Amino acid sequence: MNDLEKATQVFEALKAAEAQPTQLALPMLNGLVGLVQGSGEAPLEVEEARSAAFMAICEVGKALHRGQPADPLWAAAIGATERWMALTK
């Protein structure tokens, strides 16, 4: 699977998870870990975007796990993933 396919799958999963209650969204986010891990084979700009998406997704997960508001964090994670997608085209 190439970076564009991974980023697209992460984006779609984030949009689906955002609409779910916490108990369903958390496992969906945990399932993304393998897709957002870096291989170090992409250009630096792509790796940085991938890393930013990973960190933003982690922030959403932490907020959900702690029962904190996550609405602005979802937007940040989706935006970071969109940037990653754009750089892989």
PDB file of N, CA, C and O in Angstrom, chain B, residues numbered from 101:
ATOM      1  N   MET B 101       0.858  -1.171   0.000  1.00  0.00           N
ATOM      2  CA  MET B 101       0.000   0.000   0.000  1.00  0.00           C
ATOM      3  C   MET B 101       0.909   1.240   0.000  1.00  0.00           C
ATOM      4  O   MET B 101       1.817   1.354   0.822  1.00  0.00           O
ATOM      5  N   ASN B 102       0.652   2.149  -0.919  1.00  0.00           N
ATOM      6  CA  ASN B 102       1.475   3.365  -0.972  1.00  0.00           C
ATOM      7  C   ASN B 102       0.948   4.432  -0.009  1.00  0.00           C
ATOM      8  O   ASN B 102      -0.108   4.267   0.600  1.00  0.00           O
ATOM      9  N   ASP B 103       1.699   5.525   0.117  1.00  0.00           N
ATOM     10  CA  ASP B 103       1.326   6.582   1.070  1.00  0.00           C
ATOM     11  C   ASP B 103      -0.035   7.201   0.773  1.00  0.00           C
ATOM     12  O   ASP B 103      -0.792   7.495   1.698  1.00  0.00           O
ATOM     13  N   LEU B 104      -0.352   7.400  -0.487  1.00  0.00           N
ATOM     14  CA  LEU B 104      -1.654   7.985  -0.826  1.00  0.00           C
ATOM     15  C   LEU B 104      -2.781   7.066  -0.379  1.00  0.00           C
ATOM     16  O   LEU B 104      -3.776   7.531   0.177  1.00  0.00           O
ATOM     17  N   GLU B 105      -2.637   5.779  -0.612  1.00  0.00           N
ATOM     18  CA  GLU B 105      -3.667   4.825  -0.192  1.00  0.00           C
ATOM     19  C   GLU B 105      -3.799   4.801   1.334  1.00  0.00           C
ATOM     20  O   GLU B 105      -4.909   4.758   1.865  1.00  0.00           O
ATOM     21  N   LYS B 106      -2.666   4.828   2.030  1.00  0.00           N
ATOM     22  CA  LYS B 106      -2.705   4.853   3.489  1.00  0.00           C
ATOM     23  C   LYS B 106      -3.380   6.122   3.992  1.00  0.00           C
ATOM     24  O   LYS B 106      -4.261   6.062   4.849  1.00  0.00           O
ATOM     25  N   ALA B 107      -2.970   7.264   3.465  1.00  0.00           N
ATOM     26  CA  ALA B 107      -3.533   8.546   3.905  1.00  0.00           C
ATOM     27  C   ALA B 107      -5.031   8.599   3.622  1.00  0.00           C
ATOM     28  O   ALA B 107      -5.805   9.089   4.445  1.00  0.00           O
ATOM     29  N   THR B 108      -5.434   8.101   2.472  1.00  0.00           N
ATOM     30  CA  THR B 108      -6.857   8.094   2.115  1.00  0.00           C
ATOM     31  C   THR B 108      -7.648   7.198   3.067  1.00  0.00           C
ATOM     32  O   THR B 108      -8.742   7.556   3.505  1.00  0.00           O
ATOM     33  N   GLN B 109      -7.093   6.045   3.379  1.00  0.00           N
ATOM     34  CA  GLN B 109      -7.774   5.131   4.307  1.00  0.00           C
ATOM     35  C   GLN B 109      -7.875   5.751   5.700  1.00  0.00           C
ATOM     36  O   GLN B 109      -8.902   5.617   6.365  1.00  0.00           O
ATOM     37  N   VAL B 110      -6.819   6.427   6.143  1.00  0.00           N
ATOM     38  CA  VAL B 110      -6.838   7.102   7.447  1.00  0.00           C
ATOM     39  C   VAL B 110      -7.895   8.203   7.439  1.00  0.00           C
ATOM     40  O   VAL B 110      -8.665   8.333   8.390  1.00  0.00           O
ATOM     41  N   PHE B 111      -7.933   8.990   6.378  1.00  0.00           N
ATOM     42  CA  PHE B 111      -8.918  10.070   6.268  1.00  0.00           C
ATOM     43  C   PHE B 111     -10.343   9.530   6.368  1.00  0.00           C
ATOM     44  O   PHE B 111     -11.166  10.050   7.121  1.00  0.00           O
ATOM     45  N   GLU B 112     -10.616   8.493   5.608  1.00  0.00           N
ATOM     46  CA  GLU B 112     -11.964   7.912   5.623  1.00  0.00           C
ATOM     47  C   GLU B 112     -12.320   7.351   7.002  1.00  0.00           C
ATOM     48  O   GLU B 112     -13.451   7.497   7.466  1.00  0.00           O
ATOM     49  N   ALA B 113     -11.356   6.714   7.644  1.00  0.00           N
ATOM     50  CA  ALA B 113     -11.601   6.165   8.979  1.00  0.00           C
ATOM     51  C   ALA B 113     -11.830   7.276  10.000  1.00  0.00           C
ATOM     52  O   ALA B 113     -12.676   7.143  10.884  1.00  0.00           O
ATOM     53  N   LEU B 114     -11.085   8.364   9.882  1.00  0.00           N
ATOM     54  CA  LEU B 114     -11.278   9.493  10.804  1.00  0.00           C
ATOM     55  C   LEU B 114     -12.673  10.082  10.659  1.00  0.00           C
ATOM     56  O   LEU B 114     -13.342  10.363  11.653  1.00  0.00           O
ATOM     57  N   LYS B 115     -13.109  10.269   9.417  1.00  0.00           N
ATOM     58  CA  LYS B 115     -14.442  10.828   9.191  1.00  0.00           C
ATOM     59  C   LYS B 115     -15.515   9.894   9.755  1.00  0.00           C
ATOM     60  O   LYS B 115     -16.505  10.354  10.325  1.00  0.00           O
ATOM     61  N   ALA B 116     -15.319   8.595   9.597  1.00  0.00           N
ATOM     62  CA  ALA B 116     -16.290   7.629  10.126  1.00  0.00           C
ATOM     63  C   ALA B 116     -16.255   7.616  11.651  1.00  0.00           C
ATOM     64  O   ALA B 116     -17.305   7.580  12.293  1.00  0.00           O
ATOM     65  N   ALA B 117     -15.071   7.646  12.231  1.00  0.00           N
ATOM     66  CA  ALA B 117     -14.934   7.590  13.693  1.00  0.00           C
ATOM     67  C   ALA B 117     -15.484   8.844  14.359  1.00  0.00           C
ATOM     68  O   ALA B 117     -16.032   8.782  15.459  1.00  0.00           O
ATOM     69  N   GLU B 118     -15.336   9.974  13.690  1.00  0.00           N
ATOM     70  CA  GLU B 118     -15.803  11.244  14.256  1.00  0.00           C
ATOM     71  C   GLU B 118     -17.300  11.200  14.563  1.00  0.00           C
ATOM     72  O   GLU B 118     -17.760  11.828  15.517  1.00  0.00           O
ATOM     73  N   ALA B 119     -18.048  10.469  13.766  1.00  0.00           N
ATOM     74  CA  ALA B 119     -19.503  10.402  13.923  1.00  0.00           C
ATOM     75  C   ALA B 119     -19.939   9.354  14.957  1.00  0.00           C
ATOM     76  O   ALA B 119     -21.130   9.209  15.230  1.00  0.00           O
ATOM     77  N   GLN B 120     -18.980   8.631  15.525  1.00  0.00           N
ATOM     78  CA  GLN B 120     -19.303   7.543  16.446  1.00  0.00           C
ATOM     79  C   GLN B 120     -19.162   7.981  17.899  1.00  0.00           C
ATOM     80  O   GLN B 120     -18.432   8.926  18.199  1.00  0.00           O
ATOM     81  N   PRO B 121     -19.857   7.296  18.795  1.00  0.00           N
ATOM     82  CA  PRO B 121     -19.637   7.552  20.219  1.00  0.00           C
ATOM     83  C   PRO B 121     -18.229   7.080  20.605  1.00  0.00           C
ATOM     84  O   PRO B 121     -17.613   6.276  19.906  1.00  0.00           O
ATOM     85  N   THR B 122     -17.748   7.593  21.714  1.00  0.00           N
ATOM     86  CA  THR B 122     -16.382   7.328  22.153  1.00  0.00           C
ATOM     87  C   THR B 122     -16.038   5.845  22.171  1.00  0.00           C
ATOM     88  O   THR B 122     -14.972   5.455  21.696  1.00  0.00           O
ATOM     89  N   GLN B 123     -16.916   5.019  22.707  1.00  0.00           N
ATOM     90  CA  GLN B 123     -16.596   3.598  22.847  1.00  0.00           C
ATOM     91  C   GLN B 123     -16.404   2.906  21.495  1.00  0.00           C
ATOM     92  O   GLN B 123     -15.766   1.855  21.434  1.00  0.00           O
ATOM     93  N   LEU B 124     -16.936   3.466  20.425  1.00  0.00           N
ATOM     94  CA  LEU B 124     -16.713   2.911  19.091  1.00  0.00           C
ATOM     95  C   LEU B 124     -15.569   3.627  18.372  1.00  0.00           C
ATOM     96  O   LEU B 124     -14.852   3.012  17.583  1.00  0.00           O
ATOM     97  N   ALA B 125     -15.398   4.914  18.640  1.00  0.00           N
ATOM     98  CA  ALA B 125     -14.366   5.695  17.961  1.00  0.00           C
ATOM     99  C   ALA B 125     -12.959   5.292  18.403  1.00  0.00           C
ATOM    100  O   ALA B 125     -12.047   5.227  17.579  1.00  0.00           O
ATOM    101  N   LEU B 126     -12.777   5.026  19.683  1.00  0.00           N
ATOM    102  CA  LEU B 126     -11.436   4.680  20.176  1.00  0.00           C
ATOM    103  C   LEU B 126     -10.837   3.452  19.488  1.00  0.00           C
ATOM    104  O   LEU B 126      -9.684   3.512  19.063  1.00  0.00           O
ATOM    105  N   PRO B 127     -11.564   2.350  19.362  1.00  0.00           N
ATOM    106  CA  PRO B 127     -10.974   1.207  18.647  1.00  0.00           C
ATOM    107  C   PRO B 127     -10.678   1.524  17.180  1.00  0.00           C
ATOM    108  O   PRO B 127      -9.717   1.005  16.612  1.00  0.00           O
ATOM    109  N   MET B 128     -11.491   2.363  16.580  1.00  0.00           N
ATOM    110  CA  MET B 128     -11.243   2.753  15.187  1.00  0.00           C
ATOM    111  C   MET B 128      -9.926   3.528  15.086  1.00  0.00           C
ATOM    112  O   MET B 128      -9.135   3.307  14.170  1.00  0.00           O
ATOM    113  N   LEU B 129      -9.704   4.431  16.033  1.00  0.00           N
ATOM    114  CA  LEU B 129      -8.456   5.201  16.034  1.00  0.00           C
ATOM    115  C   LEU B 129      -7.259   4.286  16.295  1.00  0.00           C
ATOM    116  O   LEU B 129      -6.219   4.422  15.651  1.00  0.00           O
ATOM    117  N   ASN B 130      -7.408   3.364  17.229  1.00  0.00           N
ATOM    118  CA  ASN B 130      -6.318   2.428  17.518  1.00  0.00           C
ATOM    119  C   ASN B 130      -5.954   1.603  16.287  1.00  0.00           C
ATOM    120  O   ASN B 130      -4.794   1.234  16.106  1.00  0.00           O
ATOM    121  N   GLY B 131      -6.926   1.319  15.457  1.00  0.00           N
ATOM    122  CA  GLY B 131      -6.684   0.551  14.238  1.00  0.00           C
ATOM    123  C   GLY B 131      -5.899   1.295  13.183  1.00  0.00           C
ATOM    124  O   GLY B 131      -5.454   0.697  12.203  1.00  0.00           O
ATOM    125  N   LEU B 132      -5.722   2.590  13.369  1.00  0.00           N
ATOM    126  CA  LEU B 132      -4.996   3.397  12.384  1.00  0.00           C
ATOM    127  C   LEU B 132      -3.491   3.410  12.608  1.00  0.00           C
ATOM    128  O   LEU B 132      -2.741   3.870  11.747  1.00  0.00           O
ATOM    129  N   VAL B 133      -3.046   2.916  13.739  1.00  0.00           N
ATOM    130  CA  VAL B 133      -1.627   3.006  14.102  1.00  0.00           C
ATOM    131  C   VAL B 133      -0.730   2.439  13.004  1.00  0.00           C
ATOM    132  O   VAL B 133       0.259   3.068  12.628  1.00  0.00           O
ATOM    133  N   GLY B 134      -1.058   1.279  12.496  1.00  0.00           N
ATOM    134  CA  GLY B 134      -0.231   0.665  11.463  1.00  0.00           C
ATOM    135  C   GLY B 134      -0.168   1.476  10.183  1.00  0.00           C
ATOM    136  O   GLY B 134       0.823   1.421   9.456  1.00  0.00           O
ATOM    137  N   LEU B 135      -1.218   2.222   9.909  1.00  0.00           N
ATOM    138  CA  LEU B 135      -1.249   3.010   8.678  1.00  0.00           C
ATOM    139  C   LEU B 135      -0.458   4.308   8.787  1.00  0.00           C
ATOM    140  O   LEU B 135       0.037   4.815   7.781  1.00  0.00           O
ATOM    141  N   VAL B 136      -0.335   4.847   9.988  1.00  0.00           N
ATOM    142  CA  VAL B 136       0.349   6.134  10.130  1.00  0.00           C
ATOM    143  C   VAL B 136       1.792   5.998  10.609  1.00  0.00           C
ATOM    144  O   VAL B 136       2.471   7.000  10.836  1.00  0.00           O
ATOM    145  N   GLN B 137       2.259   4.762  10.764  1.00  0.00           N
ATOM    146  CA  GLN B 137       3.662   4.572  11.122  1.00  0.00           C
ATOM    147  C   GLN B 137       4.516   4.879   9.901  1.00  0.00           C
ATOM    148  O   GLN B 137       4.181   4.501   8.778  1.00  0.00           O
ATOM    149  N   GLY B 138       5.621   5.568  10.139  1.00  0.00           N
ATOM    150  CA  GLY B 138       6.498   5.952   9.042  1.00  0.00           C
ATOM    151  C   GLY B 138       7.434   4.837   8.633  1.00  0.00           C
ATOM    152  O   GLY B 138       7.828   3.997   9.441  1.00  0.00           O
ATOM    153  N   SER B 139       7.777   4.852   7.365  1.00  0.00           N
ATOM    154  CA  SER B 139       8.736   3.888   6.848  1.00  0.00           C
ATOM    155  C   SER B 139      10.076   4.556   6.576  1.00  0.00           C
ATOM    156  O   SER B 139      11.089   3.882   6.394  1.00  0.00           O
ATOM    157  N   GLY B 140      10.076   5.888   6.550  1.00  0.00           N
ATOM    158  CA  GLY B 140      11.296   6.622   6.283  1.00  0.00           C
ATOM    159  C   GLY B 140      11.686   6.629   4.819  1.00  0.00           C
ATOM    160  O   GLY B 140      12.753   7.128   4.464  1.00  0.00           O
ATOM    161  N   GLU B 141      10.836   6.082   3.968  1.00  0.00           N
ATOM    162  CA  GLU B 141      11.147   5.986   2.548  1.00  0.00           C
ATOM    163  C   GLU B 141      10.600   7.153   1.736  1.00  0.00           C
ATOM    164  O   GLU B 141      10.982   7.324   0.578  1.00  0.00           O
ATOM    165  N   ALA B 142       9.722   7.951   2.312  1.00  0.00           N
ATOM    166  CA  ALA B 142       9.095   9.063   1.603  1.00  0.00           C
ATOM    167  C   ALA B 142       9.947  10.322   1.762  1.00  0.00           C
ATOM    168  O   ALA B 142      10.789  10.396   2.657  1.00  0.00           O
ATOM    169  N   PRO B 143       9.729  11.306   0.896  1.00  0.00           N
ATOM    170  CA  PRO B 143      10.429  12.581   1.070  1.00  0.00           C
ATOM    171  C   PRO B 143      10.135  13.169   2.458  1.00  0.00           C
ATOM    172  O   PRO B 143       9.092  12.898   3.052  1.00  0.00           O
ATOM    173  N   LEU B 144      11.052  13.959   2.947  1.00  0.00           N
ATOM    174  CA  LEU B 144      10.941  14.522   4.295  1.00  0.00           C
ATOM    175  C   LEU B 144       9.623  15.254   4.510  1.00  0.00           C
ATOM    176  O   LEU B 144       9.007  15.117   5.567  1.00  0.00           O
ATOM    177  N   GLU B 145       9.191  16.014   3.542  1.00  0.00           N
ATOM    178  CA  GLU B 145       7.939  16.774   3.673  1.00  0.00           C
ATOM    179  C   GLU B 145       6.741  15.840   3.890  1.00  0.00           C
ATOM    180  O   GLU B 145       5.848  16.145   4.680  1.00  0.00           O
ATOM    181  N   VAL B 146       6.728  14.717   3.194  1.00  0.00           N
ATOM    182  CA  VAL B 146       5.647  13.737   3.345  1.00  0.00           C
ATOM    183  C   VAL B 146       5.737  13.076   4.716  1.00  0.00           C
ATOM    184  O   VAL B 146       4.722  12.890   5.387  1.00  0.00           O
ATOM    185  N   GLU B 147       6.953  12.721   5.134  1.00  0.00           N
ATOM    186  CA  GLU B 147       7.130  12.099   6.452  1.00  0.00           C
ATOM    187  C   GLU B 147       6.705  13.053   7.573  1.00  0.00           C
ATOM    188  O   GLU B 147       6.115  12.621   8.563  1.00  0.00           O
ATOM    189  N   GLU B 148       6.998  14.331   7.422  1.00  0.00           N
ATOM    190  CA  GLU B 148       6.579  15.313   8.430  1.00  0.00           C
ATOM    191  C   GLU B 148       5.063  15.432   8.472  1.00  0.00           C
ATOM    192  O   GLU B 148       4.481  15.521   9.553  1.00  0.00           O
ATOM    193  N   ALA B 149       4.421  15.436   7.320  1.00  0.00           N
ATOM    194  CA  ALA B 149       2.957  15.513   7.271  1.00  0.00           C
ATOM    195  C   ALA B 149       2.332  14.261   7.882  1.00  0.00           C
ATOM    196  O   ALA B 149       1.347  14.350   8.615  1.00  0.00           O
ATOM    197  N   ARG B 150       2.898  13.104   7.583  1.00  0.00           N
ATOM    198  CA  ARG B 150       2.419  11.853   8.153  1.00  0.00           C
ATOM    199  C   ARG B 150       2.567  11.864   9.670  1.00  0.00           C
ATOM    200  O   ARG B 150       1.668  11.446  10.400  1.00  0.00           O
ATOM    201  N   SER B 151       3.703  12.345  10.123  1.00  0.00           N
ATOM    202  CA  SER B 151       3.962  12.432  11.558  1.00  0.00           C
ATOM    203  C   SER B 151       2.988  13.393  12.240  1.00  0.00           C
ATOM    204  O   SER B 151       2.507  13.117  13.339  1.00  0.00           O
ATOM    205  N   ALA B 152       2.702  14.507  11.595  1.00  0.00           N
ATOM    206  CA  ALA B 152       1.753  15.476  12.153  1.00  0.00           C
ATOM    207  C   ALA B 152       0.358  14.859  12.246  1.00  0.00           C
ATOM    208  O   ALA B 152      -0.361  15.083  13.219  1.00  0.00           O
ATOM    209  N   ALA B 153      -0.018  14.086  11.237  1.00  0.00           N
ATOM    210  CA  ALA B 153      -1.324  13.409  11.279  1.00  0.00           C
ATOM    211  C   ALA B 153      -1.354  12.400  12.416  1.00  0.00           C
ATOM    212  O   ALA B 153      -2.346  12.303  13.138  1.00  0.00           O
ATOM    213  N   PHE B 154      -0.275  11.653  12.575  1.00  0.00           N
ATOM    214  CA  PHE B 154      -0.188  10.670  13.654  1.00  0.00           C
ATOM    215  C   PHE B 154      -0.354  11.346  15.017  1.00  0.00           C
ATOM    216  O   PHE B 154      -1.128  10.884  15.855  1.00  0.00           O
ATOM    217  N   MET B 155       0.369  12.429  15.228  1.00  0.00           N
ATOM    218  CA  MET B 155       0.292  13.131  16.518  1.00  0.00           C
ATOM    219  C   MET B 155      -1.105  13.697  16.759  1.00  0.00           C
ATOM    220  O   MET B 155      -1.611  13.642  17.880  1.00  0.00           O
ATOM    221  N   ALA B 156      -1.723  14.236  15.726  1.00  0.00           N
ATOM    222  CA  ALA B 156      -3.066  14.795  15.867  1.00  0.00           C
ATOM    223  C   ALA B 156      -4.079  13.700  16.194  1.00  0.00           C
ATOM    224  O   ALA B 156      -4.990  13.911  16.994  1.00  0.00           O
ATOM    225  N   ILE B 157      -3.919  12.537  15.576  1.00  0.00           N
ATOM    226  CA  ILE B 157      -4.808  11.410  15.866  1.00  0.00           C
ATOM    227  C   ILE B 157      -4.613  10.952  17.307  1.00  0.00           C
ATOM    228  O   ILE B 157      -5.580  10.618  17.990  1.00  0.00           O
ATOM    229  N   CYS B 158      -3.378  10.936  17.763  1.00  0.00           N
ATOM    230  CA  CYS B 158      -3.099  10.571  19.158  1.00  0.00           C
ATOM    231  C   CYS B 158      -3.772  11.543  20.127  1.00  0.00           C
ATOM    232  O   CYS B 158      -4.291  11.125  21.162  1.00  0.00           O
ATOM    233  N   GLU B 159      -3.766  12.822  19.803  1.00  0.00           N
ATOM    234  CA  GLU B 159      -4.413  13.823  20.662  1.00  0.00           C
ATOM    235  C   GLU B 159      -5.913  13.576  20.752  1.00  0.00           C
ATOM    236  O   GLU B 159      -6.503  13.721  21.823  1.00  0.00           O
ATOM    237  N   VAL B 160      -6.530  13.207  19.640  1.00  0.00           N
ATOM    238  CA  VAL B 160      -7.965  12.878  19.661  1.00  0.00           C
ATOM    239  C   VAL B 160      -8.191  11.682  20.573  1.00  0.00           C
ATOM    240  O   VAL B 160      -9.086  11.696  21.418  1.00  0.00           O
ATOM    241  N   GLY B 161      -7.383  10.656  20.402  1.00  0.00           N
ATOM    242  CA  GLY B 161      -7.522   9.453  21.214  1.00  0.00           C
ATOM    243  C   GLY B 161      -7.367   9.734  22.699  1.00  0.00           C
ATOM    244  O   GLY B 161      -8.127   9.218  23.519  1.00  0.00           O
ATOM    245  N   LYS B 162      -6.383  10.553  23.041  1.00  0.00           N
ATOM    246  CA  LYS B 162      -6.175  10.885  24.456  1.00  0.00           C
ATOM    247  C   LYS B 162      -7.372  11.629  25.022  1.00  0.00           C
ATOM    248  O   LYS B 162      -7.825  11.338  26.129  1.00  0.00           O
ATOM    249  N   ALA B 163      -7.883  12.588  24.263  1.00  0.00           N
ATOM    250  CA  ALA B 163      -9.039  13.354  24.744  1.00  0.00           C
ATOM    251  C   ALA B 163     -10.250  12.444  24.935  1.00  0.00           C
ATOM    252  O   ALA B 163     -10.945  12.530  25.947  1.00  0.00           O
ATOM    253  N   LEU B 164     -10.497  11.580  23.968  1.00  0.00           N
ATOM    254  CA  LEU B 164     -11.636  10.669  24.091  1.00  0.00           C
ATOM    255  C   LEU B 164     -11.459   9.746  25.285  1.00  0.00           C
ATOM    256  O   LEU B 164     -12.401   9.512  26.042  1.00  0.00           O
ATOM    257  N   HIS B 165     -10.260   9.225  25.452  1.00  0.00           N
ATOM    258  CA  HIS B 165      -9.992   8.313  26.564  1.00  0.00           C
ATOM    259  C   HIS B 165     -10.216   8.995  27.916  1.00  0.00           C
ATOM    260  O   HIS B 165     -10.671   8.364  28.871  1.00  0.00           O
ATOM    261  N   ARG B 166      -9.897  10.273  27.986  1.00  0.00           N
ATOM    262  CA  ARG B 166     -10.036  11.031  29.236  1.00  0.00           C
ATOM    263  C   ARG B 166     -11.418  11.650  29.411  1.00  0.00           C
ATOM    264  O   ARG B 166     -11.701  12.263  30.440  1.00  0.00           O
ATOM    265  N   GLY B 167     -12.273  11.491  28.413  1.00  0.00           N
ATOM    266  CA  GLY B 167     -13.608  12.066  28.488  1.00  0.00           C
ATOM    267  C   GLY B 167     -13.628  13.570  28.281  1.00  0.00           C
ATOM    268  O   GLY B 167     -14.557  14.250  28.719  1.00  0.00           O
ATOM    269  N   GLN B 168     -12.613  14.087  27.620  1.00  0.00           N
ATOM    270  CA  GLN B 168     -12.520  15.528  27.356  1.00  0.00           C
ATOM    271  C   GLN B 168     -13.121  15.857  25.994  1.00  0.00           C
ATOM    272  O   GLN B 168     -13.256  14.976  25.145  1.00  0.00           O
ATOM    273  N   PRO B 169     -13.484  17.129  25.783  1.00  0.00           N
ATOM    274  CA  PRO B 169     -14.015  17.526  24.475  1.00  0.00           C
ATOM    275  C   PRO B 169     -12.975  17.311  23.380  1.00  0.00           C
ATOM    276  O   PRO B 169     -11.803  17.647  23.549  1.00  0.00           O
ATOM    277  N   ALA B 170     -13.409  16.755  22.271  1.00  0.00           N
ATOM    278  CA  ALA B 170     -12.469  16.445  21.195  1.00  0.00           C
ATOM    279  C   ALA B 170     -12.821  17.111  19.873  1.00  0.00           C
ATOM    280  O   ALA B 170     -12.122  16.908  18.880  1.00  0.00           O
ATOM    281  N   ASP B 171     -13.889  17.901  19.839  1.00  0.00           N
ATOM    282  CA  ASP B 171     -14.330  18.479  18.569  1.00  0.00           C
ATOM    283  C   ASP B 171     -13.221  19.224  17.814  1.00  0.00           C
ATOM    284  O   ASP B 171     -13.009  18.939  16.635  1.00  0.00           O
ATOM    285  N   PRO B 172     -12.507  20.165  18.443  1.00  0.00           N
ATOM    286  CA  PRO B 172     -11.457  20.860  17.676  1.00  0.00           C
ATOM    287  C   PRO B 172     -10.297  19.933  17.309  1.00  0.00           C
ATOM    288  O   PRO B 172      -9.595  20.168  16.326  1.00  0.00           O
ATOM    289  N   LEU B 173     -10.104  18.889  18.096  1.00  0.00           N
ATOM    290  CA  LEU B 173      -9.018  17.944  17.817  1.00  0.00           C
ATOM    291  C   LEU B 173      -9.328  17.079  16.601  1.00  0.00           C
ATOM    292  O   LEU B 173      -8.428  16.729  15.838  1.00  0.00           O
ATOM    293  N   TRP B 174     -10.599  16.736  16.422  1.00  0.00           N
ATOM    294  CA  TRP B 174     -10.989  15.997  15.214  1.00  0.00           C
ATOM    295  C   TRP B 174     -10.643  16.812  13.982  1.00  0.00           C
ATOM    296  O   TRP B 174     -10.083  16.287  13.020  1.00  0.00           O
ATOM    297  N   ALA B 175     -10.976  18.103  14.011  1.00  0.00           N
ATOM    298  CA  ALA B 175     -10.704  18.971  12.863  1.00  0.00           C
ATOM    299  C   ALA B 175      -9.208  19.038  12.577  1.00  0.00           C
ATOM    300  O   ALA B 175      -8.794  19.018  11.418  1.00  0.00           O
ATOM    301  N   ALA B 176      -8.404  19.115  13.620  1.00  0.00           N
ATOM    302  CA  ALA B 176      -6.950  19.165  13.438  1.00  0.00           C
ATOM    303  C   ALA B 176      -6.433  17.857  12.848  1.00  0.00           C
ATOM    304  O   ALA B 176      -5.583  17.875  11.958  1.00  0.00           O
ATOM    305  N   ALA B 177      -6.930  16.735  13.328  1.00  0.00           N
ATOM    306  CA  ALA B 177      -6.485  15.437  12.819  1.00  0.00           C
ATOM    307  C   ALA B 177      -6.892  15.241  11.362  1.00  0.00           C
ATOM    308  O   ALA B 177      -6.109  14.743  10.553  1.00  0.00           O
ATOM    309  N   ILE B 178      -8.106  15.632  11.037  1.00  0.00           N
ATOM    310  CA  ILE B 178      -8.579  15.503   9.657  1.00  0.00           C
ATOM    311  C   ILE B 178      -7.790  16.446   8.752  1.00  0.00           C
ATOM    312  O   ILE B 178      -7.402  16.060   7.649  1.00  0.00           O
ATOM    313  N   GLY B 179      -7.550  17.666   9.202  1.00  0.00           N
ATOM    314  CA  GLY B 179      -6.770  18.618   8.415  1.00  0.00           C
ATOM    315  C   GLY B 179      -5.348  18.143   8.181  1.00  0.00           C
ATOM    316  O   GLY B 179      -4.823  18.280   7.076  1.00  0.00           O
ATOM    317  N   ALA B 180      -4.717  17.587   9.208  1.00  0.00           N
ATOM    318  CA  ALA B 180      -3.351  17.080   9.067  1.00  0.00           C
ATOM    319  C   ALA B 180      -3.319  15.898   8.088  1.00  0.00           C
ATOM    320  O   ALA B 180      -2.375  15.751   7.312  1.00  0.00           O
ATOM    321  N   THR B 181      -4.343  15.075   8.135  1.00  0.00           N
ATOM    322  CA  THR B 181      -4.410  13.937   7.219  1.00  0.00           C
ATOM    323  C   THR B 181      -4.651  14.407   5.793  1.00  0.00           C
ATOM    324  O   THR B 181      -4.099  13.838   4.851  1.00  0.00           O
ATOM    325  N   GLU B 182      -5.465  15.434   5.627  1.00  0.00           N
ATOM    326  CA  GLU B 182      -5.679  16.002   4.287  1.00  0.00           C
ATOM    327  C   GLU B 182      -4.373  16.550   3.714  1.00  0.00           C
ATOM    328  O   GLU B 182      -4.105  16.400   2.522  1.00  0.00           O
ATOM    329  N   ARG B 183      -3.567  17.180   4.556  1.00  0.00           N
ATOM    330  CA  ARG B 183      -2.269  17.702   4.098  1.00  0.00           C
ATOM    331  C   ARG B 183      -1.374  16.540   3.684  1.00  0.00           C
ATOM    332  O   ARG B 183      -0.712  16.606   2.648  1.00  0.00           O
ATOM    333  N   TRP B 184      -1.348  15.482   4.480  1.00  0.00           N
ATOM    334  CA  TRP B 184      -0.568  14.292   4.147  1.00  0.00           C
ATOM    335  C   TRP B 184      -1.020  13.734   2.796  1.00  0.00           C
ATOM    336  O   TRP B 184      -0.192  13.405   1.947  1.00  0.00           O
ATOM    337  N   MET B 185      -2.338  13.629   2.601  1.00  0.00           N
ATOM    338  CA  MET B 185      -2.867  13.132   1.326  1.00  0.00           C
ATOM    339  C   MET B 185      -2.411  13.999   0.172  1.00  0.00           C
ATOM    340  O   MET B 185      -1.982  13.491  -0.864  1.00  0.00           O
ATOM    341  N   ALA B 186      -2.502  15.316   0.350  1.00  0.00           N
ATOM    342  CA  ALA B 186      -2.148  16.251  -0.726  1.00  0.00           C
ATOM    343  C   ALA B 186      -0.678  16.118  -1.124  1.00  0.00           C
ATOM    344  O   ALA B 186      -0.340  16.263  -2.299  1.00  0.00           O
ATOM    345  N   LEU B 187       0.176  15.848  -0.176  1.00  0.00           N
ATOM    346  CA  LEU B 187       1.605  15.745  -0.463  1.00  0.00           C
ATOM    347  C   LEU B 187       1.975  14.405  -1.106  1.00  0.00           C
ATOM    348  O   LEU B 187       3.068  14.271  -1.656  1.00  0.00           O
ATOM    349  N   THR B 188       1.100  13.433  -1.046  1.00  0.00           N
ATOM    350  CA  THR B 188       1.412  12.127  -1.611  1.00  0.00           C
ATOM    351  C   THR B 188       0.898  11.976  -3.042  1.00  0.00           C
ATOM    352  O   THR B 188       1.159  10.962  -3.690  1.00  0.00           O
ATOM    353  N   LYS B 189       0.189  12.953  -3.525  1.00  0.00           N
ATOM    354  CA  LYS B 189      -0.365  12.873  -4.891  1.00  0.00           C
ATOM    355  C   LYS B 189       0.698  13.201  -5.914  1.00  0.00           C
ATOM    356  O   LYS B 189       0.426  13.186  -7.114  1.00  0.00           O
TER     357      LYS B 189
END
